[in-house]
Coordinates of C-alpha atoms and ligand atoms in Angstrom, one line a residue:
Chain P
X1 CA -84.3 -78.7 -80.4
X2 CA -81.5 -77.8 -82.8
X3 CA -79.0 -78.9 -80.2
X4 CA -80.5 -82.4 -80.0
X5 CA -80.5 -82.8 -83.8
X6 CA -76.8 -82.1 -83.9
X7 CA -76.1 -84.4 -81.0
X8 CA -78.0 -87.1 -82.8
X9 CA -76.1 -86.8 -86.0
X10 CA -72.9 -86.9 -84.0
X11 CA -73.8 -90.2 -82.5
X12 CA -75.1 -91.5 -85.8
X13 CA -71.6 -91.1 -87.2
X14 CA -70.3 -93.6 -84.8
X15 CA -70.0 -97.0 -86.4
X16 CA -72.6 -99.5 -85.7
X17 CA -75.4 -97.1 -84.8
X18 CA -76.5 -95.8 -88.2
X19 CA -77.1 -99.2 -89.6
X20 CA -80.2 -99.9 -87.6
X21 CA -83.0 -97.3 -87.8
X22 CA -84.5 -98.4 -84.5
X23 CA -81.2 -98.0 -82.8
X24 CA -80.9 -94.4 -84.0
X25 CA -84.3 -93.7 -82.7
X26 CA -83.4 -95.1 -79.3
X27 CA -80.2 -93.0 -79.1
X28 CA -82.1 -89.8 -79.9
X29 CA -84.4 -90.4 -77.0
X30 CA -81.5 -91.1 -74.6
X31 CA -79.7 -87.9 -75.6
X32 CA -82.9 -85.9 -75.2
X33 CA -83.5 -87.4 -71.8
X34 CA -79.9 -86.8 -70.6
X35 CA -80.0 -83.1 -71.4
X36 CA -83.4 -82.9 -69.9
X37 CA -82.4 -84.7 -66.7
X38 CA -79.2 -82.6 -66.4
X39 CA -81.2 -79.4 -66.9
X40 CA -83.8 -80.5 -64.3
X41 CA -81.2 -81.3 -61.7
X42 CA -79.4 -78.1 -62.2
X43 CA -82.7 -76.4 -62.1
X44 CA -83.5 -78.0 -58.8
X45 CA -80.2 -76.6 -57.5
X46 CA -81.1 -73.1 -58.7
X47 CA -84.6 -73.4 -57.3
X48 CA -83.2 -74.4 -53.9
X49 CA -81.3 -71.1 -53.6
X50 CA -84.3 -69.1 -54.8
X51 CA -86.6 -71.0 -52.5
X52 CA -84.6 -70.2 -49.4
X53 CA -84.4 -66.5 -50.1
X54 CA -88.0 -66.2 -51.5
X55 CA -89.4 -68.0 -48.4
X56 CA -87.9 -65.5 -46.1
X57 CA -89.1 -62.6 -48.3
X58 CA -92.7 -63.8 -48.5
X59 CA -92.8 -64.5 -44.7
X60 CA -91.7 -61.0 -44.0
X61 CA -94.1 -59.6 -46.6
X62 CA -97.0 -61.6 -45.2
X63 CA -96.4 -60.6 -41.6
X64 CA -95.2 -57.0 -42.0
X65 CA -96.0 -55.9 -45.6
X66 CA -92.4 -55.0 -46.0
X67 CA -90.5 -55.8 -49.2
X68 CA -87.2 -56.5 -47.4
X69 CA -84.6 -56.1 -50.1
X70 CA -82.0 -56.1 -47.4
X71 CA -82.3 -59.9 -47.4
X72 CA -80.1 -59.8 -50.5
X73 CA -77.3 -58.3 -48.5
X74 CA -77.7 -61.0 -45.8
X75 CA -77.4 -63.7 -48.5
X76 CA -74.2 -62.0 -49.7
X77 CA -72.8 -61.6 -46.2
X78 CA -73.7 -65.2 -45.5
X79 CA -71.3 -66.3 -48.2
X80 CA -68.5 -64.1 -46.7
X81 CA -69.1 -65.4 -43.2
X82 CA -68.7 -68.9 -44.5
X83 CA -65.7 -67.9 -46.5
X84 CA -63.8 -66.3 -43.6
X85 CA -65.0 -68.7 -41.0
X86 CA -63.5 -71.6 -42.9
X87 CA -60.5 -69.9 -44.6
X88 CA -59.3 -67.6 -41.7
X89 CA -60.6 -69.4 -38.6
X90 CA -60.3 -72.8 -40.1
X91 CA -63.7 -73.9 -38.9
X92 CA -65.3 -76.9 -40.6
X93 CA -67.6 -75.9 -43.4
X94 CA -70.7 -77.2 -41.7
X95 CA -70.0 -75.1 -38.6
X96 CA -69.5 -72.0 -40.8
X97 CA -73.0 -72.7 -42.3
X98 CA -74.5 -72.4 -38.9
X99 CA -72.4 -69.4 -38.1
X100 CA -73.6 -67.7 -41.3
X101 CA -77.2 -68.4 -40.2
X102 CA -76.7 -67.1 -36.7
X103 CA -74.8 -64.0 -37.7
X104 CA -77.3 -63.0 -40.3
X105 CA -80.2 -63.7 -37.9
X106 CA -78.5 -61.2 -35.6
X107 CA -78.3 -58.6 -38.4
X108 CA -82.0 -59.3 -39.3
X109 CA -83.0 -58.7 -35.7
X110 CA -81.1 -55.4 -35.7
X111 CA -82.7 -54.3 -39.0
X112 CA -86.1 -54.9 -37.5
X113 CA -85.5 -53.3 -34.1
X114 CA -83.5 -50.3 -35.4
X115 CA -85.1 -49.6 -38.7
X116 CA -88.3 -51.4 -39.7
X117 CA -90.1 -51.3 -36.3
X118 CA -89.8 -47.5 -35.9
X119 CA -90.6 -46.9 -39.6
X120 CA -93.6 -49.3 -39.7
X121 CA -95.7 -46.9 -37.8
X122 CA -95.0 -44.2 -40.4
X123 CA -96.1 -46.5 -43.2
X124 CA -96.1 -45.8 -46.9
X125 CA -93.0 -46.5 -48.9
X126 CA -90.6 -45.7 -46.0
X127 CA -89.8 -49.3 -45.2
X128 CA -89.1 -50.1 -48.8
X129 CA -86.7 -47.2 -49.2
X130 CA -85.0 -48.2 -45.9
X131 CA -84.7 -51.8 -47.2
X132 CA -83.0 -50.6 -50.4
X133 CA -80.8 -48.3 -48.3
X134 CA -79.7 -51.2 -46.0
X135 CA -79.0 -53.3 -49.1
X136 CA -76.8 -50.6 -50.7
X137 CA -75.0 -49.7 -47.4
X138 CA -74.1 -53.4 -46.7
X139 CA -73.1 -53.9 -50.3
X140 CA -70.7 -50.9 -50.2
X141 CA -69.4 -51.8 -46.8
X142 CA -68.6 -55.3 -48.1
X143 CA -66.8 -53.8 -51.2
X144 CA -64.9 -51.5 -48.8
X145 CA -64.0 -54.4 -46.5
X146 CA -63.6 -57.4 -48.8
X147 CA -63.0 -55.8 -52.2
X148 CA -65.0 -56.4 -55.3
X149 CA -63.0 -59.5 -56.4
X150 CA -64.9 -62.8 -57.0
X151 CA -64.2 -65.5 -54.5
X152 CA -65.0 -69.2 -54.3
X153 CA -64.9 -71.3 -51.2
X154 CA -63.5 -74.8 -51.6
X155 CA -66.3 -77.3 -51.0
X156 CA -65.8 -79.8 -48.2
X157 CA -66.7 -82.4 -50.8
X158 CA -63.9 -81.3 -53.2
X159 CA -64.8 -81.6 -56.8
X160 CA -66.4 -84.9 -56.5
X161 CA -69.3 -85.4 -58.8
X162 CA -72.3 -87.7 -58.7
X163 CA -73.5 -89.3 -61.9
X164 CA -77.3 -89.7 -62.1
X165 CA -77.9 -91.6 -65.3
X166 CA -76.3 -89.5 -67.9
X167 CA -76.5 -86.3 -65.8
X168 CA -73.9 -85.0 -63.4
X169 CA -74.1 -82.8 -60.3
X170 CA -71.3 -82.0 -57.9
X171 CA -71.7 -83.5 -54.4
X172 CA -72.0 -80.0 -53.2
X173 CA -74.9 -79.2 -55.4
X174 CA -76.6 -82.4 -54.2
X175 CA -75.9 -81.4 -50.6
X176 CA -77.4 -77.9 -51.2
X177 CA -80.6 -79.4 -52.6
X178 CA -80.7 -81.8 -49.6
X179 CA -80.1 -79.1 -47.0
X180 CA -82.8 -76.9 -48.7
X181 CA -85.2 -79.8 -48.4
X182 CA -84.4 -80.2 -44.7
X183 CA -84.7 -76.5 -44.0
X184 CA -88.0 -76.2 -45.8
X185 CA -89.3 -79.2 -44.0
X186 CA -88.2 -77.8 -40.7
X187 CA -89.9 -74.4 -41.4
X188 CA -93.0 -76.2 -42.5
X189 CA -93.2 -78.2 -39.3
X190 CA -92.6 -75.1 -37.3
X191 CA -95.4 -73.2 -39.0
X192 CA -97.9 -76.1 -38.8
X193 CA -97.2 -77.5 -35.4
X194 CA -95.9 -74.8 -33.0
X195 CA -97.9 -72.1 -31.3
X196 CA -95.6 -69.3 -32.6
X197 CA -95.6 -70.8 -36.1
X198 CA -99.4 -70.7 -36.1
X199 CA -99.3 -67.2 -34.8
X200 CA -97.1 -66.3 -37.7
X201 CA -99.5 -67.8 -40.2
X202 CA -102.4 -66.1 -38.5
X203 CA -100.8 -62.7 -38.6
X204 CA -100.0 -63.2 -42.2
X205 CA -103.6 -64.0 -43.0
X206 CA -105.3 -61.3 -41.0
X207 CA -103.3 -58.9 -38.8
X208 CA -106.2 -57.4 -36.9
X209 CA -107.7 -60.8 -36.1
X210 CA -104.4 -62.0 -34.9
X211 CA -104.1 -59.0 -32.6
X212 CA -107.7 -59.7 -31.3
X213 CA -107.0 -63.3 -30.3
X214 CA -103.9 -62.1 -28.4
X215 CA -101.0 -62.6 -30.7
X216 CA -98.2 -60.3 -29.8
X217 CA -97.3 -58.6 -33.0
X218 CA -93.8 -57.6 -32.2
X219 CA -92.8 -61.0 -31.0
X220 CA -94.0 -62.6 -34.2
X221 CA -92.3 -59.9 -36.3
X222 CA -89.1 -60.4 -34.5
X223 CA -89.3 -64.1 -35.0
X224 CA -90.1 -63.7 -38.7
X225 CA -87.1 -61.5 -39.3
X226 CA -84.8 -63.8 -37.4
X227 CA -86.0 -66.8 -39.4
X228 CA -85.8 -65.1 -42.8
X229 CA -82.4 -63.6 -42.2
X230 CA -81.0 -67.0 -41.0
X231 CA -82.4 -68.6 -44.2
X232 CA -80.8 -66.0 -46.4
X233 CA -77.5 -66.3 -44.6
X234 CA -77.5 -70.1 -44.9
X235 CA -78.4 -69.9 -48.6
X236 CA -75.4 -67.6 -49.3
X237 CA -73.1 -69.9 -47.3
X238 CA -74.5 -73.0 -49.1
X239 CA -73.8 -71.6 -52.5
X240 CA -70.4 -70.0 -51.8
X241 CA -68.5 -73.1 -52.9
X242 CA -70.5 -73.5 -56.1
X243 CA -70.9 -70.0 -57.5
X244 CA -68.2 -67.4 -57.3
X245 CA -69.4 -64.4 -55.2
X246 CA -68.6 -60.8 -54.7
X247 CA -70.5 -58.1 -52.8
X248 CA -72.9 -57.4 -55.7
X249 CA -74.5 -60.9 -55.7
X250 CA -77.1 -59.7 -53.2
X251 CA -78.8 -57.3 -55.5
X252 CA -79.2 -59.9 -58.3
X253 CA -80.6 -62.7 -56.1
X254 CA -83.1 -60.4 -54.3
X255 CA -84.5 -59.0 -57.6
X256 CA -85.2 -62.5 -58.8
X257 CA -86.5 -63.7 -55.5
X258 CA -88.8 -60.8 -55.2
X259 CA -90.1 -61.4 -58.7
X260 CA -90.7 -65.0 -57.6
X261 CA -92.6 -63.8 -54.5
X262 CA -94.8 -61.5 -56.6
X263 CA -95.3 -64.3 -59.2
X264 CA -96.3 -66.8 -56.5
X265 CA -98.6 -64.3 -54.7
X266 CA -97.2 -61.8 -52.1
X267 CA -97.2 -63.4 -48.7
X268 CA -97.9 -66.9 -50.0
X269 CA -95.5 -69.6 -48.9
X270 CA -96.8 -72.2 -51.4
X271 CA -96.5 -69.5 -54.1
X272 CA -92.8 -68.7 -53.2
X273 CA -91.8 -72.4 -53.3
X274 CA -93.7 -73.2 -56.5
X275 CA -92.5 -69.9 -58.1
X276 CA -88.9 -70.8 -57.1
X277 CA -89.3 -74.2 -58.7
X278 CA -90.8 -72.8 -61.9
X279 CA -88.2 -70.1 -62.4
X280 CA -85.2 -72.2 -61.4
X281 CA -86.3 -75.0 -63.8
X282 CA -87.2 -72.5 -66.6
X283 CA -83.8 -71.0 -66.5
X284 CA -81.9 -74.2 -66.9
X285 CA -84.3 -75.7 -69.4
X286 CA -84.1 -72.7 -71.6
X287 CA -80.3 -72.6 -71.3
X288 CA -80.1 -76.3 -72.2
X289 CA -82.4 -76.2 -75.2
X290 CA -81.8 -72.8 -76.6
X291 CA -79.1 -70.6 -75.2
X292 CA -78.2 -69.3 -71.7
X293 CA -78.7 -65.7 -72.8
X294 CA -82.4 -66.4 -73.2
X295 CA -83.0 -67.9 -69.8
X296 CA -83.8 -64.6 -68.0
X297 CA -85.9 -63.4 -70.9
X298 CA -88.0 -66.5 -70.9
X299 CA -88.2 -66.8 -67.1
X300 CA -89.3 -63.1 -66.7
X301 CA -91.5 -63.4 -69.8
X302 CA -93.3 -66.3 -68.3
X303 CA -93.8 -64.4 -65.0
X304 CA -95.3 -61.4 -66.8
X305 CA -97.5 -63.7 -68.9
X306 CA -98.9 -65.4 -65.8
X307 CA -99.3 -62.1 -63.9
X308 CA -101.3 -60.7 -66.8
X309 CA -103.8 -63.6 -66.4
X310 CA -103.5 -63.7 -62.6
X311 CA -102.5 -60.3 -61.3
X312 CA -102.7 -61.5 -57.7
X313 CA -100.0 -64.1 -58.5
X314 CA -100.3 -67.9 -58.6
X315 CA -101.5 -68.4 -55.1
X316 CA -102.4 -64.9 -54.1
X317 CA -105.9 -63.4 -53.7
X318 CA -107.8 -66.1 -51.8
X319 CA -106.1 -65.0 -48.6
X320 CA -102.5 -65.9 -47.9
X321 CA -101.4 -69.5 -47.9
X322 CA -99.0 -69.4 -45.0
Chain A
X1 CA -118.6 -62.1 -12.7
X2 CA -118.2 -59.0 -10.6
X3 CA -115.4 -56.4 -11.1
X4 CA -115.7 -56.6 -14.8
X5 CA -117.6 -53.4 -15.4
X6 CA -116.6 -51.5 -18.6
X7 CA -116.5 -47.8 -18.4
X8 CA -115.7 -45.3 -21.1
X9 CA -115.1 -41.8 -19.9
X10 CA -115.0 -38.9 -22.3
X11 CA -113.2 -41.0 -25.0
X12 CA -112.0 -39.3 -28.2
X13 CA -110.5 -41.1 -31.2
X14 CA -109.1 -39.5 -34.4
X15 CA -108.0 -41.0 -37.7
X16 CA -105.1 -38.7 -38.5
X17 CA -106.6 -35.3 -37.7
X18 CA -110.2 -36.3 -38.4
X19 CA -112.1 -36.9 -35.2
X20 CA -114.2 -40.1 -35.2
X21 CA -115.3 -40.1 -31.6
X22 CA -115.7 -36.9 -29.7
X23 CA -115.8 -37.5 -26.0
X24 CA -118.2 -40.5 -25.6
X25 CA -119.0 -42.0 -22.2
X26 CA -120.8 -45.3 -21.7
X27 CA -121.0 -48.1 -19.3
X28 CA -121.6 -51.9 -19.5
X29 CA -122.3 -53.3 -16.1
X30 CA -121.5 -56.9 -15.1
X31 CA -123.8 -59.3 -16.9
X32 CA -125.5 -56.5 -18.9
X33 CA -126.4 -56.7 -22.6
X34 CA -126.0 -53.2 -24.0
X35 CA -126.8 -52.1 -27.6
X36 CA -124.8 -49.4 -29.4
X37 CA -126.9 -48.0 -32.2
X38 CA -126.2 -45.4 -34.9
X39 CA -126.2 -44.8 -38.6
X40 CA -123.4 -45.9 -40.9
X41 CA -120.3 -43.9 -40.1
X42 CA -121.5 -42.8 -36.7
X43 CA -118.4 -44.3 -34.9
X44 CA -119.6 -47.7 -33.6
X45 CA -116.8 -49.8 -35.0
X46 CA -114.3 -47.1 -33.9
X47 CA -115.7 -47.5 -30.3
X48 CA -115.2 -51.2 -30.3
X49 CA -111.7 -51.0 -31.8
X50 CA -110.7 -48.5 -29.2
X51 CA -112.0 -50.8 -26.4
X52 CA -110.0 -53.8 -27.7
X53 CA -106.9 -51.8 -28.2
X54 CA -106.7 -51.8 -32.0
X55 CA -107.0 -48.0 -31.8
X56 CA -105.5 -45.6 -29.2
X57 CA -107.8 -43.0 -27.8
X58 CA -106.7 -39.4 -28.3
X59 CA -108.0 -38.6 -24.8
X60 CA -110.3 -40.1 -22.1
X61 CA -110.2 -43.3 -20.2
X62 CA -111.4 -46.8 -20.9
X63 CA -111.7 -48.8 -17.6
X64 CA -112.3 -52.5 -17.2
X65 CA -112.3 -54.2 -13.9
X66 CA -110.7 -51.2 -12.3
X67 CA -107.7 -50.8 -14.7
X68 CA -107.2 -48.4 -17.6
X69 CA -107.0 -50.1 -21.0
X70 CA -105.8 -47.1 -22.9
X71 CA -102.1 -48.1 -22.6
X72 CA -102.5 -51.8 -23.0
X73 CA -101.9 -54.0 -26.2
X74 CA -104.8 -55.9 -27.7
X75 CA -103.2 -59.1 -26.4
X76 CA -103.1 -57.8 -22.8
X77 CA -106.8 -56.7 -23.2
X78 CA -107.8 -60.2 -24.3
X79 CA -106.0 -61.6 -21.2
X80 CA -108.1 -59.3 -19.0
X81 CA -111.3 -60.9 -20.4
X82 CA -112.5 -58.8 -23.3
X83 CA -113.2 -60.6 -26.7
X84 CA -114.0 -58.7 -29.8
X85 CA -116.0 -60.4 -32.6
X86 CA -115.2 -57.9 -35.4
X87 CA -117.1 -56.4 -38.2
X88 CA -116.8 -58.6 -41.4
X89 CA -115.9 -61.7 -39.3
X90 CA -112.1 -61.4 -39.9
X91 CA -111.3 -65.1 -39.8
X92 CA -108.0 -66.8 -40.7
X93 CA -109.2 -67.9 -44.2
X94 CA -106.5 -70.4 -44.9
X95 CA -106.8 -72.1 -41.5
X96 CA -109.4 -74.8 -40.8
X97 CA -112.4 -74.2 -38.5
X98 CA -110.6 -76.1 -35.7
X99 CA -107.4 -74.1 -36.2
X100 CA -109.4 -70.9 -36.0
X101 CA -111.0 -72.0 -32.7
X102 CA -107.6 -73.0 -31.4
X103 CA -106.2 -69.5 -32.3
X104 CA -109.1 -68.1 -30.3
X105 CA -107.5 -69.8 -27.3
X106 CA -104.1 -68.3 -28.1
X107 CA -103.8 -66.6 -24.7
X108 CA -104.5 -69.8 -22.8
X109 CA -102.6 -72.9 -22.0
X110 CA -104.9 -74.7 -19.6
X111 CA -106.1 -78.3 -20.2
X112 CA -109.7 -77.2 -20.8
X113 CA -109.3 -75.8 -24.3
X114 CA -110.6 -79.1 -25.9
X115 CA -113.7 -79.0 -23.7
X116 CA -114.4 -75.4 -24.7
X117 CA -114.1 -76.3 -28.4
X118 CA -116.8 -79.0 -27.7
X119 CA -118.9 -76.3 -26.1
X120 CA -118.6 -74.1 -29.2
X121 CA -119.6 -77.1 -31.3
X122 CA -122.6 -77.6 -29.0
X123 CA -123.7 -74.0 -29.5
X124 CA -123.1 -74.2 -33.3
X125 CA -123.4 -77.9 -34.4
X126 CA -122.6 -76.9 -38.0
X127 CA -119.1 -76.0 -37.0
X128 CA -118.4 -79.5 -35.8
X129 CA -119.4 -80.9 -39.3
X130 CA -117.1 -78.4 -41.0
X131 CA -114.2 -78.6 -38.5
X132 CA -111.6 -79.7 -41.0
X133 CA -112.6 -77.2 -43.8
X134 CA -110.9 -74.0 -44.5
X135 CA -112.6 -71.1 -42.9
X136 CA -112.5 -69.2 -46.2
X137 CA -114.7 -71.9 -47.8
X138 CA -117.5 -71.5 -45.3
X139 CA -120.9 -69.8 -46.0
X140 CA -121.5 -66.4 -44.5
X141 CA -123.6 -67.8 -41.7
X142 CA -121.0 -70.4 -40.8
X143 CA -118.3 -67.8 -40.9
X144 CA -120.2 -65.7 -38.4
X145 CA -120.7 -68.7 -36.1
X146 CA -117.0 -69.4 -36.3
X147 CA -116.2 -65.7 -35.5
X148 CA -118.4 -65.9 -32.4
X149 CA -116.9 -69.3 -31.4
X150 CA -113.4 -68.0 -31.8
X151 CA -114.2 -65.0 -29.6
X152 CA -115.6 -67.4 -26.9
X153 CA -112.5 -69.5 -26.9
X154 CA -110.6 -66.8 -24.8
X155 CA -113.3 -67.3 -22.1
X156 CA -114.3 -63.6 -22.0
X157 CA -116.1 -61.8 -19.3
X158 CA -117.2 -59.2 -21.9
X159 CA -118.0 -59.8 -25.5
X160 CA -118.0 -57.0 -28.1
X161 CA -120.1 -57.8 -31.2
X162 CA -119.8 -55.7 -34.3
X163 CA -122.8 -56.2 -36.6
X164 CA -122.9 -60.0 -36.2
X165 CA -126.0 -60.5 -38.3
X166 CA -124.9 -58.3 -41.3
X167 CA -125.6 -60.0 -44.6
X168 CA -127.2 -63.1 -43.1
X169 CA -130.4 -64.8 -44.2
X170 CA -133.3 -64.3 -41.8
X171 CA -133.2 -67.8 -40.3
X172 CA -129.5 -67.3 -39.6
X173 CA -130.2 -63.9 -38.1
X174 CA -132.5 -65.7 -35.6
X175 CA -129.9 -68.4 -34.9
X176 CA -127.1 -65.8 -34.2
X177 CA -129.5 -63.6 -32.1
X178 CA -130.5 -66.7 -30.1
X179 CA -126.8 -67.6 -29.5
X180 CA -126.0 -64.1 -28.2
X181 CA -129.0 -64.2 -25.8
X182 CA -127.8 -67.6 -24.6
X183 CA -124.3 -66.3 -23.9
X184 CA -125.7 -63.4 -22.0
X185 CA -127.8 -65.7 -19.9
X186 CA -124.6 -67.6 -19.0
X187 CA -123.4 -64.4 -17.4
X188 CA -121.2 -62.9 -20.1
X189 CA -121.5 -59.1 -20.4
X190 CA -122.2 -58.0 -24.0
X191 CA -121.8 -54.7 -26.0
X192 CA -123.7 -55.3 -29.2
X193 CA -123.4 -53.0 -32.2
X194 CA -126.2 -53.7 -34.6
X195 CA -127.7 -52.1 -37.7
X196 CA -130.6 -54.5 -37.5
X197 CA -132.6 -52.8 -34.8
X198 CA -135.0 -55.7 -34.4
X199 CA -132.1 -57.8 -33.2
X200 CA -130.9 -55.1 -30.8
X201 CA -134.5 -54.6 -29.5
X202 CA -135.0 -58.3 -29.0
X203 CA -132.0 -58.9 -26.7
X204 CA -130.7 -55.7 -25.3
X205 CA -131.5 -54.2 -21.9
X206 CA -130.2 -50.7 -22.4
X207 CA -128.9 -48.8 -25.3
X208 CA -126.8 -45.9 -26.5
X209 CA -127.3 -44.0 -29.8
X210 CA -124.2 -42.6 -31.6
X211 CA -124.4 -39.7 -34.1
X212 CA -121.3 -38.3 -35.7
X213 CA -119.0 -39.5 -33.0
X214 CA -121.2 -38.3 -30.0
X215 CA -123.7 -40.1 -27.8
X216 CA -127.0 -38.4 -28.4
X217 CA -129.3 -40.7 -26.5
X218 CA -129.2 -43.4 -23.9
X219 CA -131.7 -45.3 -21.9
X220 CA -133.8 -48.5 -21.5
X221 CA -134.3 -50.2 -24.8
X222 CA -138.1 -49.7 -24.7
X223 CA -137.7 -45.9 -24.6
X224 CA -135.2 -46.0 -27.5
X225 CA -137.6 -48.0 -29.5
X226 CA -140.1 -45.1 -29.5
X227 CA -137.5 -42.3 -30.1
X228 CA -137.6 -40.3 -33.3
X229 CA -133.8 -40.1 -33.5
X230 CA -133.6 -43.9 -33.5
X231 CA -136.2 -44.2 -36.2
X232 CA -134.3 -41.6 -38.2
X233 CA -131.0 -43.4 -37.8
X234 CA -132.6 -46.6 -39.2
X235 CA -134.8 -45.4 -42.0
X236 CA -136.7 -48.6 -43.0
X237 CA -134.9 -50.5 -40.2
Ligands
LIG401 N1 -109.4 -46.3 -41.1 C1 -110.0 -45.2 -41.2 N2 -109.4 -44.1 -41.6 C2 -110.0 -42.9 -41.7 N3 -111.3 -42.7 -41.3 C3 -112.0 -43.7 -40.9 C4 -111.4 -45.0 -40.8 N4 -112.3 -45.9 -40.3 C5 -113.4 -45.2 -40.1 N5 -113.3 -43.9 -40.4 C6 -114.3 -42.8 -40.3 O1 -114.6 -42.7 -39.0 C7 -116.0 -42.5 -38.9 C8 -116.6 -43.6 -38.0 O2 -116.5 -44.9 -38.7 P1 -116.9 -46.2 -38.1 O3 -116.5 -46.3 -36.7 O4 -116.5 -47.3 -39.0 O5 -118.5 -46.1 -38.1 P2 -119.7 -47.2 -38.0 O6 -119.0 -48.5 -37.5 O7 -120.6 -46.6 -37.0 O8 -120.3 -47.4 -39.3 C9 -116.6 -42.5 -40.3 O9 -116.7 -41.2 -40.7 C10 -115.5 -43.2 -41.1 O10 -115.5 -42.6 -42.4
LIG402 MG1 -119.0 -50.3 -38.5

């Protein structure tokens, strides 16, 4: 709130405003609202990225009980695929988005077939350790291959900005939010309307029961890994023109996304989306009204507080939402 | 309904290294209703899970309609005509009643699924009233009816029931018992695991008694009713 007070006094110094008390009042509200709208819009952008990664994580967790931290590496590699596809091959950005999705889907499938499927039978913490291993291996391979420098892909929209009231987003951020909306909608339709989508939800809610009605576990698991990996790859590619990236970004995004999944209720889709929204918004609101250094503190503090009250997470416990 | 005899020959199942079934043999002939009795922990649930492919036998053969089930996936076993109505109902709690029934028909893509859902509603009219509710919000009795209905949706030749009346109020026990008898009269073979011996005695033709993973007794249900070991397995039953 300190920020707002100082903004107000700044505006009051301008001639013509300070004379009329009601005018001052009005100005204060506008400033307040602008900062709020700006923070909410940026928060929506942050949430979009979290939502795409967290959705894949929670789907995999629901179906396989695997905390697949390797999804972070797929996010990071998605950014590099988009970068090299448009910079080296000269492909249009929108094509490189698709390429990032496809390429990461392929790696997701390989991860499942070569690592998770054989280890799943062993059980215990083996799959989790393997997931961490894949994350670190891919991260190091990327450092070896691409270097540790930060890169930024030029956006197909250039630097154009969209003014929404007093708030401003780049076209690329708006595009990212829109694409996320489309992807989430498509996944939702797939889960609700198609036979395989229903099988995925069924397996996530009760694995034995799904087997007993004739759902083929391996098919559903393969599908889930494909879908999640594609989402992570596209997310990385979507963000690559907005946030500078290097091979270590995967670890950061996956920690937060995993926290969001726990927060929302492991395996719950609704939980992952609501969690992504809450954390994304909390971060930017805290940064706007106090200081950016506090945003992680408050976001994680909020998660811990809610988990103390609801250990099963926001939407966990009463079975998985899916 | 011929050619759908279920035959277990010398089947052993282990959890890790702990044996749960030690060489059991049993038979459910076409159209028979067979009871599998035994105290808690005797191995009844393990038997049903081995038949439906959720567990792999360590040794022995499980034959159905001539083929060996031991190498098949649960999905393949459902396709052969065996439906398992599991212990504790195991519904899809976030799906509606209708969606649960549709999941029961997962292995099918014929045009008669809708008609079969109507048949389930005719058997359990309460499910029709609740068809758009989440399965997790149903009462225990309604959940059991839904679990039975879902099993029927695969059009099974053989139904496996694992304690279908557990935890139900007496009038619901009667309703579920009546439904099982009715399905049997329609020609479906049934292997019924029950703790409630009154239910088993009311509908079964023959029975087997399991003790510590072995079959200790088998015979017509009337002879089991008088046996000391059965009375012992169900103290106060
Ligand atoms: N998942 C499991 N892991 C280890 N042991 C088990 C498991 N399930 C059952 N058992 C053991 O196997 C035996 C048979 O269990 P079960 O088939 O469930 O008996 P019932 O259904 O007759 O009560 C029991 O001793 C039980 O403790
Ligand atoms: Mg049991």
